[in-house]
Coordinates of C-alpha atoms and ligand atoms in Angstrom, one line a residue:
M981 CA 0.0 0.0 0.0
I982 CA 1.0 3.7 -0.4
I983 CA 1.2 5.0 3.2
A984 CA 0.4 8.7 3.8
P985 CA -0.2 10.4 7.1
K986 CA -3.8 10.5 8.4
T987 CA -4.0 13.0 11.3
R988 CA -6.8 13.9 13.5
G989 CA -6.0 16.4 16.3
F990 CA -3.1 15.0 18.2
I991 CA -3.3 11.6 16.7
C992 CA -1.9 10.2 13.5
T993 CA -3.6 6.9 12.6
T994 CA -1.0 5.7 10.1
A995 CA 2.7 5.2 10.3
H996 CA 5.4 4.5 7.7
P997 CA 7.7 1.5 8.4
D998 CA 10.6 2.8 6.4
G999 CA 10.2 6.3 7.8
C1000 CA 10.1 5.0 11.4
A1001 CA 13.3 2.9 10.6
A1002 CA 15.0 6.1 9.2
N1003 CA 14.0 7.9 12.4
V1004 CA 15.5 5.2 14.6
Q1005 CA 18.6 5.1 12.5
E1006 CA 19.0 8.9 12.8
Q1007 CA 18.9 8.5 16.6
I1008 CA 21.4 5.6 16.5
D1009 CA 23.8 7.7 14.2
Y1010 CA 23.6 10.5 16.7
V1011 CA 24.5 8.3 19.6
K1012 CA 27.4 6.8 17.6
S1013 CA 28.7 10.3 16.9
Q1014 CA 29.1 10.9 20.6
P1015 CA 31.9 9.6 22.8
P1016 CA 31.1 6.1 24.2
L1017 CA 29.5 6.1 27.7
A1018 CA 32.1 6.0 30.5
N1019 CA 30.4 3.4 32.8
P1020 CA 27.5 2.1 30.7
P1021 CA 24.9 -0.3 32.1
K1022 CA 25.2 -3.7 30.4
K1023 CA 21.8 -5.2 30.8
V1024 CA 18.9 -2.8 30.5
L1025 CA 15.2 -3.2 30.8
V1026 CA 13.1 -0.3 29.3
I1027 CA 9.4 -0.2 30.2
G1028 CA 7.8 2.1 27.6
A1029 CA 10.5 1.4 25.1
S1030 CA 8.9 2.1 21.7
T1031 CA 8.6 5.8 21.2
G1032 CA 9.7 9.2 22.7
Y1033 CA 11.9 9.2 25.8
G1034 CA 11.7 5.4 26.3
L1035 CA 12.9 4.6 22.7
A1036 CA 15.8 7.0 23.2
S1037 CA 16.6 5.3 26.6
R1038 CA 16.9 2.0 24.7
I1039 CA 19.1 3.3 21.9
V1040 CA 21.6 5.2 24.1
P1041 CA 22.8 2.3 26.3
A1042 CA 22.7 -0.1 23.4
F1043 CA 24.6 2.0 20.8
G1044 CA 26.6 4.2 23.3
G1045 CA 27.6 1.3 25.6
G1046 CA 26.9 -2.0 23.9
A1047 CA 24.1 -2.9 26.3
S1048 CA 21.7 -5.9 25.9
T1049 CA 18.2 -4.5 26.1
I1050 CA 14.7 -5.8 26.7
G1051 CA 11.9 -3.4 25.7
V1052 CA 8.3 -3.5 26.9
F1053 CA 5.6 -1.5 25.1
F1054 CA 2.0 -1.4 24.0
E1055 CA 1.7 -1.1 20.3
K1056 CA -0.3 -2.4 17.3
P1057 CA 1.3 -4.7 14.7
G1058 CA 0.5 -4.1 11.1
T1059 CA -1.9 -6.2 9.0
E1060 CA -2.2 -6.5 5.2
R1061 CA -4.5 -3.5 5.1
K1062 CA -3.6 -1.4 8.1
T1063 CA -0.3 0.0 9.2
A1064 CA 1.2 -0.8 12.6
S1065 CA 1.6 1.9 15.2
A1066 CA 4.8 3.9 15.0
G1067 CA 6.2 2.3 18.1
Y1068 CA 5.9 -1.1 16.6
Y1069 CA 7.9 -0.2 13.5
N1070 CA 10.4 1.7 15.7
S1071 CA 11.0 -1.5 17.7
V1072 CA 11.3 -3.7 14.6
A1073 CA 14.0 -1.2 13.3
F1074 CA 15.7 -1.1 16.7
E1075 CA 15.9 -4.9 16.9
K1076 CA 17.3 -5.2 13.4
A1077 CA 19.9 -2.5 14.0
A1078 CA 20.9 -4.1 17.3
A1079 CA 21.2 -7.6 15.7
A1080 CA 23.4 -6.1 12.9
E1081 CA 25.9 -5.1 15.6
G1082 CA 25.6 -8.3 17.6
L1083 CA 23.6 -6.7 20.4
Y1084 CA 21.0 -8.7 22.3
A1085 CA 17.5 -7.2 22.0
K1086 CA 14.2 -8.7 22.8
S1087 CA 10.8 -6.9 22.8
F1088 CA 7.5 -7.6 24.5
N1089 CA 4.3 -6.0 23.2
G1090 CA 1.5 -6.0 25.7
D1091 CA 0.4 -4.4 29.0
A1092 CA 3.3 -3.5 31.3
F1093 CA 0.8 -3.1 34.2
S1094 CA -0.2 -6.7 34.0
E1095 CA 1.2 -9.6 36.1
E1096 CA 1.4 -11.7 33.0
M1097 CA 3.8 -9.2 31.3
K1098 CA 6.0 -9.0 34.4
A1099 CA 6.2 -12.8 34.6
T1100 CA 7.1 -13.1 31.0
V1101 CA 9.8 -10.5 31.2
L1102 CA 11.2 -11.9 34.4
D1103 CA 11.4 -15.4 32.8
T1104 CA 13.3 -13.9 29.8
I1105 CA 15.8 -12.0 32.0
R1106 CA 16.4 -15.2 34.1
E1107 CA 17.0 -17.3 31.0
D1108 CA 18.8 -14.9 28.7
L1109 CA 20.6 -12.3 30.8
G1110 CA 20.7 -13.6 34.4
Q1111 CA 20.2 -10.1 35.8
V1112 CA 19.6 -6.5 34.8
D1113 CA 21.6 -3.5 36.0
C1114 CA 19.4 -0.6 34.8
I1115 CA 15.7 -0.3 34.5
V1116 CA 14.1 2.7 32.8
Y1117 CA 10.5 3.4 33.5
S1118 CA 9.1 5.5 30.7
L1119 CA 5.4 4.7 30.4
A1120 CA 2.9 7.3 29.3
S1121 CA -0.6 5.7 29.5
P1122 CA -4.1 7.0 29.6
R1123 CA -5.3 4.0 31.7
R1124 CA -4.2 1.2 34.0
T1125 CA -5.9 -2.0 35.1
D1126 CA -4.6 -2.7 38.6
P1127 CA -3.9 -6.4 38.8
T1128 CA -4.6 -6.5 42.5
D1129 CA -8.3 -5.4 42.2
G1130 CA -9.0 -5.7 38.5
E1131 CA -10.2 -2.2 38.3
T1132 CA -9.3 0.1 35.4
Y1133 CA -8.2 3.6 36.3
K1134 CA -8.1 6.5 33.9
S1135 CA -5.7 9.4 34.1
V1136 CA -6.9 12.9 33.3
L1137 CA -5.1 16.2 32.5
K1138 CA -6.9 18.7 34.6
P1139 CA -6.3 21.6 37.0
I1140 CA -6.9 21.1 40.7
G1141 CA -9.2 23.4 42.7
A1142 CA -10.0 26.1 40.1
P1143 CA -10.7 26.3 36.4
Y1144 CA -7.7 27.0 34.1
S1145 CA -7.9 29.3 31.1
Q1146 CA -4.9 29.9 28.8
K1147 CA -3.9 30.4 25.2
N1148 CA -4.0 27.2 23.2
L1149 CA -3.0 26.1 19.8
N1150 CA -5.3 24.1 17.6
T1151 CA -2.8 21.9 15.9
D1152 CA -5.2 21.0 13.1
T1153 CA -6.0 24.5 12.0
G1154 CA -3.0 26.5 13.3
E1155 CA -5.3 28.8 15.2
V1156 CA -4.3 30.3 18.5
G1157 CA -7.4 30.6 20.7
D1158 CA -8.3 30.1 24.4
V1159 CA -8.9 26.9 26.3
S1160 CA -10.8 26.6 29.6
I1161 CA -10.6 23.5 31.6
E1162 CA -12.7 22.7 34.6
P1163 CA -11.0 21.5 37.8
C1164 CA -10.9 17.8 38.6
T1165 CA -12.6 15.8 41.3
E1166 CA -10.7 14.2 44.2
E1167 CA -11.3 10.8 42.5
E1168 CA -9.7 12.0 39.3
I1169 CA -6.6 12.9 41.2
A1170 CA -6.4 9.5 42.8
H1171 CA -7.0 7.7 39.5
T1172 CA -4.3 9.8 37.7
V1173 CA -1.8 8.9 40.5
K1174 CA -2.8 5.2 40.1
V1175 CA -2.0 5.3 36.4
M1176 CA 1.0 7.7 36.1
G1177 CA 2.4 7.6 39.7
G1178 CA 5.1 5.2 41.0
E1179 CA 2.9 2.2 42.1
D1180 CA 3.6 0.1 39.0
W1181 CA 7.3 1.2 38.9
I1182 CA 8.0 -0.2 42.3
L1183 CA 5.9 -3.3 41.5
W1184 CA 8.4 -4.0 38.7
I1185 CA 11.5 -3.4 40.9
D1186 CA 10.1 -5.5 43.8
A1187 CA 9.2 -8.3 41.4
L1188 CA 12.7 -8.3 39.9
S1189 CA 14.3 -8.1 43.4
E1190 CA 12.2 -11.0 44.7
A1191 CA 13.2 -13.1 41.7
G1192 CA 16.9 -12.3 42.3
L1193 CA 17.2 -10.6 38.9
L1194 CA 18.7 -7.3 40.0
A1195 CA 22.5 -6.9 39.8
D1196 CA 24.3 -5.3 42.7
G1197 CA 24.4 -1.6 42.4
F1198 CA 21.5 -1.5 39.9
T1199 CA 19.9 1.8 39.1
T1200 CA 16.4 2.7 38.0
V1201 CA 15.1 6.0 36.5
A1202 CA 11.6 7.4 35.7
Y1203 CA 10.8 10.7 34.0
S1204 CA 9.1 13.8 35.1
Y1205 CA 8.4 17.4 33.9
I1206 CA 8.2 20.7 35.6
G1207 CA 8.1 23.5 33.0
P1208 CA 7.1 27.2 33.2
E1209 CA 4.6 28.8 35.5
L1210 CA 2.1 29.3 32.7
T1211 CA 1.5 25.5 32.5
F1212 CA 1.7 24.9 36.3
P1213 CA -2.1 24.7 36.7
I1214 CA -2.5 22.0 34.0
Y1215 CA 0.8 20.2 34.7
T1216 CA 2.9 20.6 37.8
N1217 CA 0.0 21.7 40.1
G1218 CA -2.5 19.6 38.2
T1219 CA -3.5 16.0 38.3
I1220 CA -0.4 14.8 36.3
G1221 CA 1.8 16.8 38.7
K1222 CA 0.3 14.8 41.6
A1223 CA 1.2 11.6 39.8
K1224 CA 4.8 13.0 39.3
E1225 CA 5.0 13.8 43.0
H1226 CA 4.1 10.2 43.7
L1227 CA 6.8 9.1 41.4
E1228 CA 9.3 11.1 43.4
Q1229 CA 8.0 9.6 46.7
T1230 CA 8.3 6.2 45.2
A1231 CA 12.0 6.9 44.2
A1232 CA 12.7 7.9 47.8
Q1233 CA 10.9 4.7 49.0
M1234 CA 13.1 2.6 46.7
N1235 CA 16.2 4.3 47.9
E1236 CA 15.4 3.5 51.5
K1237 CA 14.8 -0.1 50.5
Y1238 CA 17.6 -0.7 48.0
G1239 CA 20.3 1.8 48.8
D1240 CA 20.3 5.6 48.3
T1241 CA 21.9 5.6 44.8
T1242 CA 19.3 3.3 43.3
A1243 CA 16.3 5.2 42.1
Y1244 CA 16.2 8.5 40.3
V1245 CA 13.6 10.8 38.8
S1246 CA 14.9 12.8 35.9
V1247 CA 13.1 16.0 34.9
N1248 CA 13.2 16.2 31.2
K1249 CA 12.6 18.9 28.6
A1250 CA 9.2 19.4 27.0
L1251 CA 9.3 17.7 23.6
V1252 CA 7.0 16.7 20.9
T1253 CA 5.9 13.1 21.6
Q1254 CA 2.6 11.2 21.3
A1255 CA 2.0 11.8 25.0
S1256 CA 2.8 15.5 25.1
S1257 CA 0.8 16.4 22.0
A1258 CA -2.3 15.4 24.0
I1259 CA -1.8 18.0 26.8
P1260 CA -3.7 21.2 26.3
V1261 CA -1.5 24.4 26.1
V1262 CA 1.7 22.4 25.8
P1263 CA 1.9 22.3 22.0
L1264 CA 1.9 26.1 21.8
Y1265 CA 4.5 26.4 24.6
I1266 CA 6.7 23.8 22.7
S1267 CA 6.3 25.7 19.4
L1268 CA 7.6 28.9 21.1
L1269 CA 10.2 27.0 23.1
Y1270 CA 11.7 25.3 20.1
R1271 CA 12.1 28.6 18.3
V1272 CA 13.9 30.2 21.3
M1273 CA 16.1 27.2 21.9
K1274 CA 17.0 26.7 18.3
E1275 CA 18.0 30.3 18.0
A1276 CA 20.1 29.9 21.1
N1277 CA 21.7 26.8 19.7
L1278 CA 20.4 24.8 22.7
H1279 CA 17.7 22.7 21.1
E1280 CA 17.6 19.0 21.9
G1281 CA 15.3 16.1 21.0
C1282 CA 14.7 12.9 23.0
I1283 CA 17.9 11.3 21.8
E1284 CA 20.1 14.3 22.7
Q1285 CA 18.4 14.6 26.1
I1286 CA 18.8 10.9 27.0
E1287 CA 22.4 10.8 25.7
R1288 CA 23.1 13.7 28.1
L1289 CA 21.2 11.9 30.9
F1290 CA 23.5 8.8 30.6
S1291 CA 26.8 10.6 29.7
D1292 CA 26.5 13.4 32.3
H1293 CA 24.6 11.6 35.1
L1294 CA 23.7 7.9 35.1
S1295 CA 26.9 6.6 33.4
S1296 CA 29.4 9.4 34.3
D1297 CA 32.4 8.8 36.5
S1298 CA 31.1 11.0 39.2
G1299 CA 27.5 9.7 39.1
P1300 CA 24.3 11.9 38.8
S1301 CA 24.2 15.6 39.9
L1302 CA 21.0 16.2 41.8
D1303 CA 18.9 19.3 42.6
E1304 CA 17.8 20.2 46.1
K1305 CA 15.0 17.7 45.9
G1306 CA 17.2 14.9 44.7
R1307 CA 16.2 15.0 41.1
I1308 CA 18.3 14.9 37.9
R1309 CA 17.6 18.0 35.8
I1310 CA 18.1 17.6 32.1
D1311 CA 15.5 20.3 31.7
D1312 CA 18.3 22.7 32.8
W1313 CA 18.6 24.4 29.4
E1314 CA 14.8 24.7 28.9
M1315 CA 14.6 26.3 32.4
R1316 CA 17.5 28.8 31.9
D1317 CA 16.3 32.3 32.9
D1318 CA 17.1 33.8 29.5
I1319 CA 15.2 31.0 27.6
Q1320 CA 12.2 31.3 29.9
A1321 CA 12.1 35.1 29.6
A1322 CA 12.2 34.9 25.8
V1323 CA 9.4 32.3 25.7
A1324 CA 7.3 34.3 28.2
E1325 CA 7.6 37.4 26.1
A1326 CA 6.6 35.5 22.9
W1327 CA 3.7 33.9 24.8
E1328 CA 2.2 37.4 25.5
K1329 CA 2.4 38.4 21.9
V1330 CA 1.5 35.2 20.1
T1331 CA -1.7 35.2 17.9
T1332 CA -2.9 33.2 14.9
D1333 CA -1.6 35.9 12.6
N1334 CA 2.0 35.9 13.9
L1335 CA 2.3 32.2 14.9
S1336 CA 4.5 31.3 12.0
E1337 CA 6.7 34.3 12.5
I1338 CA 7.4 34.1 16.2
S1339 CA 7.1 30.4 16.9
D1340 CA 8.5 27.2 15.4
Y1341 CA 5.1 25.9 14.5
S1342 CA 6.4 24.4 11.3
G1343 CA 9.1 22.6 13.3
Y1344 CA 6.4 21.4 15.7
K1345 CA 4.4 19.9 12.8
N1346 CA 7.4 18.4 11.2
E1347 CA 8.5 16.8 14.5
F1348 CA 4.9 15.5 15.0
L1349 CA 4.8 13.8 11.6
K1350 CA 8.3 12.4 12.1
L1351 CA 7.0 10.6 15.2
F1352 CA 5.0 8.5 12.7
G1353 CA 7.8 8.1 10.1
F1354 CA 6.7 10.9 7.8
G1355 CA 9.0 13.6 6.2
L1356 CA 12.3 11.7 6.6
Q1357 CA 15.0 12.1 4.0
G1358 CA 15.7 9.2 1.7
V1359 CA 12.3 7.5 2.2
D1360 CA 10.2 6.9 -1.0
Y1361 CA 6.7 7.8 0.2
E1362 CA 5.2 7.2 -3.2
A1363 CA 6.4 3.6 -3.3
E1364 CA 4.2 0.5 -2.6
T1365 CA 5.1 -0.4 1.0
D1366 CA 4.4 -3.6 3.0
P1367 CA 2.7 -2.6 6.3
E1368 CA 3.4 -6.0 7.8
R1369 CA 6.8 -6.0 9.5
P1370 CA 7.0 -8.5 12.3
L1371 CA 9.2 -8.0 15.3
P1372 CA 12.3 -10.3 14.8
S1373 CA 12.2 -11.4 18.5
E1374 CA 8.6 -12.5 18.2
Q1375 CA 9.3 -14.8 15.3
Ligands
NAI2574 P1 5.3 8.3 24.5 O1 3.9 8.4 24.3 O2 6.2 8.6 23.4 O3 5.8 6.9 25.0 C1 5.0 6.1 25.9 C2 5.5 4.7 25.9 O4 4.7 3.9 26.9 C3 5.4 3.9 24.6 O5 6.5 3.0 24.5 C4 4.1 3.1 24.8 O6 4.0 1.9 24.0 C5 4.3 2.7 26.3 N1 3.0 2.3 26.9 C6 1.9 3.0 27.2 N2 1.0 2.2 27.8 C7 1.6 1.0 28.0 C8 1.2 -0.2 28.7 N3 0.0 -0.3 29.3 N4 2.0 -1.2 28.7 C9 3.2 -1.1 28.1 N5 3.7 0.0 27.5 C10 2.8 1.1 27.5 O7 5.6 9.2 25.8 P2 6.9 10.1 26.3 O8 6.5 11.6 26.1 O9 8.1 9.6 25.8 O10 6.7 9.9 27.9 C11 7.5 9.0 28.6 C12 7.7 9.6 30.0 O11 8.4 10.8 29.9 C13 6.3 9.9 30.7 O12 6.5 9.6 32.1 C14 6.2 11.4 30.5 O13 5.5 12.0 31.5 C15 7.7 11.8 30.6 N6 8.1 13.1 30.1 C16 7.7 13.5 28.9 C17 8.0 14.8 28.4 C18 7.6 15.3 27.0 O14 7.6 16.5 26.8 N7 7.2 14.4 26.1 C19 8.7 15.7 29.2 C20 9.2 15.2 30.5 C21 8.8 13.9 30.9

């Protein structure tokens, strides 16, 4: 079939296998252009490994440190008539590239929250790797079925206590308007924490520990975001912020249990991913931020961010540098005073009419399409393309 993008709001329902492979290869090439990691982990489990920050977290230790990797994700395989989801094609491409370099890579497509998935992954670690020494937890999910009570919880992106109104970008039409979001209920806070907090993270670590599959001195990291004051009501002080607070409490709990250099929360930069495009207000902020950071020569994507996370923190000789709350901050360049001041000034001015002039809206749209394998150099988008690309490790 000829595969073209079909976008609806913040979703693209098609993906291009060769474009996704080119996108993965670009990230691998970037990692290989950097010095090898000083003290890389050797056996890495990445939960949420198929797109965005998790995919980058699989590529960096593999291609920057020769690590064996196991990836867990929730994606759709392709059929004769329907393309796979982008994360599926990304993982096929990752496995092929890893195999070409003699690197171990296995992937598991299914629900990371389930006991079945944990058991399958634990069995594979036991049989193939013996132990793991680094676990990256990079899930972004709208729902979670808790295996202990069978109940399905949904996460929401809402402010707490008062309505929130702010400028917003309609990414379908390119119009800058206003959005107003009503505050959440107490139950919605609890449910968002259930899905996006640290409960499942520690379930994974405890299960690995009980099975004797954690190497001495293992580390684990999960990702958070803080961002500017203008998004505080919908992010940091909103329902998702409560879940991120819980993630930090969970890291502290794990450090008490497993030793104080075990669990880290890394605060990352706002970037175009499938998860972030769904958050109100954030796409407009990202469009303005990209413009300012590109002009300052400070722009990074997921792969540059995660390469820095490993080289400057997790795998550096001196270990991670932490802020006053014990977090790794690779959002440091985004949060620089000069960057934030320039974004705040542009935020005040931005309208539909000047959007293209003062923001990097075209960069935003290109990055969004690239997530699904569209717009990459060297890919023939007019060619007949087979959408069925099985994962090598599933065959
Ligand atoms: P993403 O949407 O690109 O990736 C989410 C990953 O989770 C995918 O691999 C997906 O397959 C997997 N997944 C979702 N539900 C699953 C399930 N039930 N079982 C197994 N796998 C499942 O998201 P992104 O943006 O990379 O987010 C990852 C983490 O980084 C999140 O915690 C997010 O809050 C955080 N973060 C994101 C930022 C951004 O701007 N994108 C900024 C800072 C932190």
